[in-house]
Structure formats: structure tokens, C-alpha cells
Short mmCIF file of C-alpha atoms in Angstrom, two decimals:
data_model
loop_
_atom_site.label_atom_id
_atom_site.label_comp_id
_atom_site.label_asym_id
_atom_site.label_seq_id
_atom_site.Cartn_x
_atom_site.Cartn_y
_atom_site.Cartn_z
CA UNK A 449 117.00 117.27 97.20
CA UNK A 450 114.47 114.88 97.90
CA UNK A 451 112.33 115.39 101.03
CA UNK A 452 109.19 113.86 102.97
CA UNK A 453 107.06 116.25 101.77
CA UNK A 454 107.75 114.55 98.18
CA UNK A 455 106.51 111.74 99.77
CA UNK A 456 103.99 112.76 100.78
CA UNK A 457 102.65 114.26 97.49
CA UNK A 458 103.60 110.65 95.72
CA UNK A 459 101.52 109.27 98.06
CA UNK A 460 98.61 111.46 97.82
CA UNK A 461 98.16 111.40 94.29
CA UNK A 462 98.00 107.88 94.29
CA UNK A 463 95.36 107.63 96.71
CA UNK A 464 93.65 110.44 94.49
CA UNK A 465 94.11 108.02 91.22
CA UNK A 466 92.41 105.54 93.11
CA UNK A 467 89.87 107.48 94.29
CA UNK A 468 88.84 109.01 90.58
CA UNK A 469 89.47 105.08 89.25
CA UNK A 470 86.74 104.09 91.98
CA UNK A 471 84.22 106.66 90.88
CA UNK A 472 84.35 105.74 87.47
CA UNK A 473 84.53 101.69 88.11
CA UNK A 474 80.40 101.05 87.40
CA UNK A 475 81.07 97.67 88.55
CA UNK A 476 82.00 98.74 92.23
CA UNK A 477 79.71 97.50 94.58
CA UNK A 478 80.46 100.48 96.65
CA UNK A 479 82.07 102.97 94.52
CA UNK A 480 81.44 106.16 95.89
CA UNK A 481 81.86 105.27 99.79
CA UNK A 482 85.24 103.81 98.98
CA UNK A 483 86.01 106.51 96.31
CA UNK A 484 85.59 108.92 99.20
CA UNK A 485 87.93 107.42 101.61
CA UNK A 486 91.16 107.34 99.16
CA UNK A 487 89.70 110.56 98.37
CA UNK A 488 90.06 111.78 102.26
CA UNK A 489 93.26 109.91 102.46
CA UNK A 490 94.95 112.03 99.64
CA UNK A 491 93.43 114.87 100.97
CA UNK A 492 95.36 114.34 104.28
CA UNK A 493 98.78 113.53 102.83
CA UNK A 494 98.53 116.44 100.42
CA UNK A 495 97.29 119.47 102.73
CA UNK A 496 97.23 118.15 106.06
CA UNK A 497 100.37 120.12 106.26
CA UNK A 498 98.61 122.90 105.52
CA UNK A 499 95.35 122.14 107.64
CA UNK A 500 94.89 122.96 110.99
CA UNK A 501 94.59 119.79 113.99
CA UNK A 502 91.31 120.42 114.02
CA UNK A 503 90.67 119.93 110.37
CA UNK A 504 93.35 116.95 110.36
CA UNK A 505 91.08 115.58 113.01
CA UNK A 506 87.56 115.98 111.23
CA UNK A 507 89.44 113.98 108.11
CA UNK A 508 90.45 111.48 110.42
CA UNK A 509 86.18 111.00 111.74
CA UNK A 510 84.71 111.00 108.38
CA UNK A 511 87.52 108.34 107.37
CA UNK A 512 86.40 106.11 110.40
CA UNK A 513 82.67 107.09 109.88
CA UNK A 514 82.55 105.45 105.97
CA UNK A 515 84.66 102.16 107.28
CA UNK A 516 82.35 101.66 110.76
CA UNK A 517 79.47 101.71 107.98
CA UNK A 518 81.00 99.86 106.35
CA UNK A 519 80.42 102.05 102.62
CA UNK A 520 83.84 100.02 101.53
CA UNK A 521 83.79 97.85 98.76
CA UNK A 522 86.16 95.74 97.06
CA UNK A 523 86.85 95.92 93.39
CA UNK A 524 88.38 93.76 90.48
CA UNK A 525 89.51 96.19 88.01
CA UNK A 526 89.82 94.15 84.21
CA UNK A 527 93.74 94.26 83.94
CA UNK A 528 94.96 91.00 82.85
CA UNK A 529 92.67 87.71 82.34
CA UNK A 530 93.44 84.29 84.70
CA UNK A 531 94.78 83.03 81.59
CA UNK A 532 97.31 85.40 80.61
CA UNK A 533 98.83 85.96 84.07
CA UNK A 534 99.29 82.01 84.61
CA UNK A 535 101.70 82.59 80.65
CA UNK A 536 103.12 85.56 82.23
CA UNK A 537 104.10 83.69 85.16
CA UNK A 538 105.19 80.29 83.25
CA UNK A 539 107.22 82.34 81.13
CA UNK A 540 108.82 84.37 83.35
CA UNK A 541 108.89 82.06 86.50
CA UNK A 542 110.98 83.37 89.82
CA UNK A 543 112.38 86.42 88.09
CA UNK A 544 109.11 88.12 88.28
CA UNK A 545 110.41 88.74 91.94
CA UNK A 546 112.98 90.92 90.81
CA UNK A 547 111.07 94.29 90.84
CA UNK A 548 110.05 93.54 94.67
CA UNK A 549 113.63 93.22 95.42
CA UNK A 550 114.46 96.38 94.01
CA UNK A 551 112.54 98.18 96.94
CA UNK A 552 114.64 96.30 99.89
CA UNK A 553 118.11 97.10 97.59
CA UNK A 554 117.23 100.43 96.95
CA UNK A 555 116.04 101.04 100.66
CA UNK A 556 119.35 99.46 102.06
CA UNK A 557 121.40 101.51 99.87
CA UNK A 558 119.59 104.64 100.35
CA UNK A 559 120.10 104.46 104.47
CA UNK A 560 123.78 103.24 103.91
CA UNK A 561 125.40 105.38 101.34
CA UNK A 562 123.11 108.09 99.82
CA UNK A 563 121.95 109.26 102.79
CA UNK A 564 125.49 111.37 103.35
CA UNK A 565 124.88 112.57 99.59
CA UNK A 566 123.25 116.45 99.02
CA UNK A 567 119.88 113.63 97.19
CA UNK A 568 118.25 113.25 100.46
CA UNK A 569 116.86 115.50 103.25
CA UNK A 570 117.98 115.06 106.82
CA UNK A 571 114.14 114.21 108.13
CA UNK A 572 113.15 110.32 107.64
CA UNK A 573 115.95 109.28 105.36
CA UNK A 574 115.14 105.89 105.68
CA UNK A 575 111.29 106.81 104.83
CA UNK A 576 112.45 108.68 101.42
CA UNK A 577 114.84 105.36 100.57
CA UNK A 578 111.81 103.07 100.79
CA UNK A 579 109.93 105.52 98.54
CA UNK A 580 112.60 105.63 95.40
CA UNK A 581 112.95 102.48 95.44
CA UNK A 582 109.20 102.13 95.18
CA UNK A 583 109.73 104.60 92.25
CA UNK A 584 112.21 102.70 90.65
CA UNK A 585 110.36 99.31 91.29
CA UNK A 586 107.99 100.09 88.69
CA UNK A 587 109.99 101.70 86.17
CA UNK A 588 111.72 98.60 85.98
CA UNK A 589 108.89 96.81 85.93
CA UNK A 590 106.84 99.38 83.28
CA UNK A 591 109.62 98.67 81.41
CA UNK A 592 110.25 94.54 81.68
CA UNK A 593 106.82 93.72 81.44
CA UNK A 594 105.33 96.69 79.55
CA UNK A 595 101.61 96.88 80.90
CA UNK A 596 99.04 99.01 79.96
CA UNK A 597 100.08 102.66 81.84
CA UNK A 598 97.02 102.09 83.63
CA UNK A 599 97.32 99.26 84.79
CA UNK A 600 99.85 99.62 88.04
CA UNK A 601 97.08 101.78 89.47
CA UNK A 602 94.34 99.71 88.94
CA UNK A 603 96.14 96.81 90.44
CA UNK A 604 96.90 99.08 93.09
CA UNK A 605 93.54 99.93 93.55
CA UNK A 606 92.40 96.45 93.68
CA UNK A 607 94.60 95.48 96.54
CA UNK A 608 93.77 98.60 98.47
CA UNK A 609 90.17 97.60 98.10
CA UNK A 610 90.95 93.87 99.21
CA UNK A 611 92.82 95.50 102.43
CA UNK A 612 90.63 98.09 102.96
CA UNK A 613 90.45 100.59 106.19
CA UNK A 614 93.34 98.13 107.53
CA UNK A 615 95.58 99.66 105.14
CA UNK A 616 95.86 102.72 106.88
CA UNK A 617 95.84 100.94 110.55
CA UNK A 618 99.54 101.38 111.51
CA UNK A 619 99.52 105.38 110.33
CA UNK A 620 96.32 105.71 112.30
CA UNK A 621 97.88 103.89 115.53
CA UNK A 622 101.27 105.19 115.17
CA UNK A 623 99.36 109.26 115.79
CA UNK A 624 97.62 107.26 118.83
CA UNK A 625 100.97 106.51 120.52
CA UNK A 626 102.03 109.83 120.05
CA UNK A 627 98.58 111.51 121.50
CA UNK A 628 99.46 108.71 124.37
CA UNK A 629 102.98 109.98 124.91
CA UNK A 630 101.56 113.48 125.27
CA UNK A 631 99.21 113.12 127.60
CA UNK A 632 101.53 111.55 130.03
CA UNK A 633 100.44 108.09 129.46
CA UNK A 634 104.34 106.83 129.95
CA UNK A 635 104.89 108.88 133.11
CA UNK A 636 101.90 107.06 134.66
CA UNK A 637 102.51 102.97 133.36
CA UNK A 638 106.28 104.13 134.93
CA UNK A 639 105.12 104.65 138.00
CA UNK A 640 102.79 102.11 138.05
CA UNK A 641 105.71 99.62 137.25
CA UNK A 642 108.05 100.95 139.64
CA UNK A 643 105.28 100.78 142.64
CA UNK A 644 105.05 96.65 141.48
CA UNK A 645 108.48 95.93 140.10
CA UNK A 646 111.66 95.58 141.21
CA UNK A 647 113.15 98.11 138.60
CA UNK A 648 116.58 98.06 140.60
CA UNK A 649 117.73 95.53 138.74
CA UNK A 650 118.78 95.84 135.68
CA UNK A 651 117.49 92.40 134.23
CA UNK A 652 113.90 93.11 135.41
CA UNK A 653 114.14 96.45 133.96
CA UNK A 654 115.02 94.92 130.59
CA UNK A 655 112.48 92.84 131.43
CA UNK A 656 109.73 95.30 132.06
CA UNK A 657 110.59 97.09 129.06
CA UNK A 658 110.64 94.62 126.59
CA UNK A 659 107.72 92.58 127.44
CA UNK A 660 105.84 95.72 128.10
CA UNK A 661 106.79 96.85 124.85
CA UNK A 662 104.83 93.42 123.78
CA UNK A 663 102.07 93.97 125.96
CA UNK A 664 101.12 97.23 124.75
CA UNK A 665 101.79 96.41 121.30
CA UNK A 666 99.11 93.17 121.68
CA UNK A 667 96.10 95.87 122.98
CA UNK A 668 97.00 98.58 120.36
CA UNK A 669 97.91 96.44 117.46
CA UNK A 670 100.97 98.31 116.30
CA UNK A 671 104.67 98.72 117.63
CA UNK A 672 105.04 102.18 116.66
CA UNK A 673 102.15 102.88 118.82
CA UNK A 674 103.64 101.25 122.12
CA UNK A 675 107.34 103.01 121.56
CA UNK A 676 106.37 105.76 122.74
CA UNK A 677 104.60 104.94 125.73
CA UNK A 678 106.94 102.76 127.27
CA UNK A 679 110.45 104.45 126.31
CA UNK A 680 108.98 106.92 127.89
CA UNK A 681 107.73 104.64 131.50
CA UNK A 682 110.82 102.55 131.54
CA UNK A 683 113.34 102.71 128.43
CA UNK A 684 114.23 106.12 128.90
CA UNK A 685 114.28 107.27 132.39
CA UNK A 686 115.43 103.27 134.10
CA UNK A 687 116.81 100.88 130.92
CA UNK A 688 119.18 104.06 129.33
CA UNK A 689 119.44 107.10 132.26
CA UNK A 690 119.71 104.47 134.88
CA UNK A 691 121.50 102.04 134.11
CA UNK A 692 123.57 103.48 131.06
CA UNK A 693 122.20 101.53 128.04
CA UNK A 694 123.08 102.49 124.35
CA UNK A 695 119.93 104.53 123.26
CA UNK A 696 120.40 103.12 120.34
CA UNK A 697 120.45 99.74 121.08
CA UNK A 698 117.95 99.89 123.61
CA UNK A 699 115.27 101.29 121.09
CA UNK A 700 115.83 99.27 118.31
CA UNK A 701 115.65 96.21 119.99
CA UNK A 702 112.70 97.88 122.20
CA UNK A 703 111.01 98.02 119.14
CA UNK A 704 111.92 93.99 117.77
CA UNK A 705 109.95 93.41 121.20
CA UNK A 706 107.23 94.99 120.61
CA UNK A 707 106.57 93.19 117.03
CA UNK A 708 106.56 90.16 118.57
CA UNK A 709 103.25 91.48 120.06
CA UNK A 710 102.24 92.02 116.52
CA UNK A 711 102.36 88.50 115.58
CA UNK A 712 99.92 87.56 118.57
CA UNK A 713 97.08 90.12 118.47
CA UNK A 714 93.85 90.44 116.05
CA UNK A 715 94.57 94.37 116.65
CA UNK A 716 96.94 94.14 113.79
CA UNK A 717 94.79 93.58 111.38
CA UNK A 718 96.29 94.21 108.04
CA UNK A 719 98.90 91.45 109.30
CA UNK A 720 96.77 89.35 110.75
CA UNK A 721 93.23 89.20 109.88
CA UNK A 722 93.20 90.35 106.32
CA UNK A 723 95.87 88.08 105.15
CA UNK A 724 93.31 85.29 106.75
CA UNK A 725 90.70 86.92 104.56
CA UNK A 726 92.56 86.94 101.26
CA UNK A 727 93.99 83.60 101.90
CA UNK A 728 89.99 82.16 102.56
CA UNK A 729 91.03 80.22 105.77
CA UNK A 730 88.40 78.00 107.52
CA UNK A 731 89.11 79.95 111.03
CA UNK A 732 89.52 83.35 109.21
CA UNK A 733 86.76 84.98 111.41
CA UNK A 734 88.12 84.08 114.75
CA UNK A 735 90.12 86.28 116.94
CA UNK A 736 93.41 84.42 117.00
CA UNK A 737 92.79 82.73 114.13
CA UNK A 738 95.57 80.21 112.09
CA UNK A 739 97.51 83.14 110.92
CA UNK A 740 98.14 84.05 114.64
CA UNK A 741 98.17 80.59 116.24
CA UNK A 742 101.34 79.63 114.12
CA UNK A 743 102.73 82.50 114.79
CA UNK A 744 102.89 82.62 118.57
CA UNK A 745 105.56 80.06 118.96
CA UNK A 746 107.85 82.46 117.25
CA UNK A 747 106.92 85.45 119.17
CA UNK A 748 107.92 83.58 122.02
CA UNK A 749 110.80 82.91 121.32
CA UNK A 750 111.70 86.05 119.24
CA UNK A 751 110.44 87.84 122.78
CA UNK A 752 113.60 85.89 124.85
CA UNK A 753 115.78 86.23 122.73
CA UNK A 754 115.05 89.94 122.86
CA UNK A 755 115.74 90.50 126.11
CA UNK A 756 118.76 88.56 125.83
CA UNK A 757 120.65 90.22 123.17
CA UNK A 758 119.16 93.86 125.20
CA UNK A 759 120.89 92.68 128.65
CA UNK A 760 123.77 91.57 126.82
CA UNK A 761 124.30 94.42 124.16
CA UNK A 762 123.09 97.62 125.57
CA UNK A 763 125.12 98.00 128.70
#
């Protein structure tokens, strides 16, 4: 049976590749500062089980400590030349998509039908999905384009590097929403919105929810984050309790909301400011930079039509 914890482990010893690769790259401008967060990282994903909160937490410190010091570098492991990835890619053209796909395929598959098979464990199917078809993502690609062995983690180094602390943003703000949720943060923005809103209707409630669910997600940067904070103010006790909306359907389309505050917010950095990095755009050090600008017509909308199919679905 496959479970989180193997997860878990997969992921820690790649961040532990990485983090030997780094330490022996010469040509890293900042080898042993960035060696020492993957290092961390893997350290966290294959004990922290084991550790106690308060040694979980002192990971978490020296992880921030080396990126506010900035001791990351980026590096450009020798892989493949210019040259021979622009023959690869002649040769090969749009099927060199095909081992991406394989991920979404094997994911959707997973959740749908394997799921109610002995292979997976009852906590995070959908989680364990997303990781075999990582897993079988590169076999198939290992064994179509036959690399170096190598050369998968060095590539996976490299783009680690080029995203950097960002990389590990969501995880980090996902444990924030949670610390949120237990210290009663949801109890109070509830009460807050009650006192101001007119939560006795059921549109405003929808409403309240989903745009809050925005809201928060804009100051904190990630969805995940927010979820928990305001199911807890408004989509639990008002949207579902109160007015009899599908759990179900209420969260997941809770959650839709609160991407569209993703789109809109520099706090969501590895989807909006280092994809302005890598792509070298003039505005790339702004705030709300291209990326963001073109992307907050379709929040917008996306937002509306939120609440629409949530008043319309749930109840």
C-alpha cells in the first residue's frame, strides 16, 4: 500500500540529492547556503514526523534565516548544451509534452478509480496520485529520451535554484492557515462580519465567503492558507449550518475563490513574481507587475462567476 509517508521520503531524498549535488557544484555562486536549505528541507520531510514542534519549528527559522540573507544561489548544472536541446526539440517537436501529461492522467486516474483499490492509503489519496504519476513521468521519460541518470536531478536542481525559497511558499503558508485556524482567527473575522454584514441573507453570505476567501488569499498569498480561516468565520457555521449548503460544494468552490486572489497578489510569489523573473520582463520588479496586471481581468471575472455557480449549486 502506498501511503503519504512514501511521499514524503520521495520527496526528501530528492531535496537531499540536491543538496549533496549543490555542495559538490564548484561553480555555485552560493553553494553551501543553498546546499543547506534543500538540506533542511529533506531533513523536515524525512523526520519531521519524528521531531518534536519545537524542533519542526527551529528547521522552519534557520530555513527563513539563509533565504532573508539571502545565502541562495542559482546554479546551471552542465546537462545538455543550447545546441543539442534545440535537435532534441526539432526532432521530437510537441511530443516532448507527453511525459508532463502523464502526471495530470495518472493523477485523474488515481482519484477516480485506484483510489477504491487495496494500492493507496485512505489519507491524501489525491496527494499520493500526483506523486506516481510523477514517478512514472520520468520512467517514461528515462526511458524515451535516455539521459544521463544524473541528469533529472540536476535539472531538478537547477530549477529549484531558479525558484528558490518561493518553492516552498505554499507548504510554508498552508501551516500558517492552520496556526490561524487554531488560534481562533475564524471565530473572530466571523464575528467581525456578522457585526457589519447582513449575513441573513443567503446571497451576502455567499458573498462574504467567497470574496473573503479572495481577500485573505491576496494578504497571505496562498488559498490553502485562507480556507481555513474563513470556512471557519462564515463557510461553516452561516454558508453550510445555516443555510444548508453542500459541504462539498461549498468548499470546493470556496477554494476556486480564493485562487482568484492568487492571480492578483505579489504574495504568491512562485506564481507571480518568479515567473516575471525567469521570463526577464521589463516590470519584473514591481509589485503587480505584467504577470499580475493581465491576470486581474480574469480573477474578476472567475470571482462572479464563483459566487454564482455557489448560490446556484450549493443549496
Amino acid at each position: 500500500m502506498i501511503t503519504l509517508t512514501h511521499v514524503y521520503v520521495l520527496a526528501g531524498l530528492m531535496f537531499a540529492a540536491f543538496a549533496v549535488l549543490t555542495v559538490l557544484d564548484r561553480a555555485h555562486p552560493r553553494r553551501f547556503g543553498t546546499a543547506a536549505f534543500w538540506a533542511l528541507l529533506a531533513v523536515s520531510f524525512l523526520f519531521g514526523s519524528w521531531l518534536s514542534d519545537l524542533m519542526n519549528g527551529v528547521l522552519v527559522l534557520l530555513l527563513a534565516l539563509l533565504a532573508g540573507f539571502r545565502l541562495l544561489g542559482q546554479s546551471s548544472p552542465p546537462t545538455t548544451s543550447a545546441q543539442e536541446r534545440l535537435e532534441s526539440a526539432e526532432r521530437r517537436g510537441d511530443a516532448l509534452f507527453l511525459p508532463a501529461l502523464i502526471i495530470p492522467a495518472v493523477a485523474l486516474i488515481g482519484v477516480l478509480v485506484l483510489e477504491k483499490t487495496p494500492l493507496f492509503g485512505e489519507e491524501q489519496p489525491t496527494i499520493i496520485a500526483l506523486a506516481l504519476g510523477v514517478v512514472i513521468a520520468l520512467i517514461a521519460a528515462m526511458a524515451w529520451l535516455r539521459p544521463r541518470p544524473i541528469t533529472p536531478l540536476q535539472e531538478g536542481r537547477r530549477l529549484m535554484d531558479a525558484v528558490g525559497w518561493a518553492g516552498i511558499l505554499p507548504q510554508t503558508l498552508a501551516a500558517l492557515g492552520a496556526v490561524f485556524a487554531l488560534a481562533g482567527l475564524g471565530d473572530q473575522v466571523g464575528a467581525l462580519l456578522t457585526t457589519y454584514l447582513p449575513l441573513d441573507l443567503r446571497l451576502m453570505a455567499v458573498i462574504a465567503y467567497c470574496v473573503g476567501m479572495a481577500a485573505f488569499t491576496f494578504v497571505m498569498g496562498n488559498a490553502f492558507a485562507a480556507f481555513p480561516v474563513m470556512t471557519a468565520a462564515v463557510g461553516l457555521p452561516i454558508v453550510i449550518l445555516q443555510f444548508g449548503g453542500n459541504p462539498a460544494v461549498v468548499c470546493a468552490i470556496g477554494m476556486l475563490a480564493g485562487f482568484c486572489g492568487t492571480l492578483t497578489t505579489p504574495m504568491a510569489a512562485n506564481f507571480n513574481v518568479v515567473p516575471a523573473a525567469l521570463l526577464d520582463l521589463p516590470d519584473r520588479d514591481k509589485p503587480f507587475n505584467g504577470v499580475i496586471r493581465a491576470q486581474l481581468p480574469t480573477a474578476g471575472m472567475i470571482l462572479i462567476a464563483n459566487i454564482c455557480l455557489m448560490y446556484f449549486l450549493a443549496f
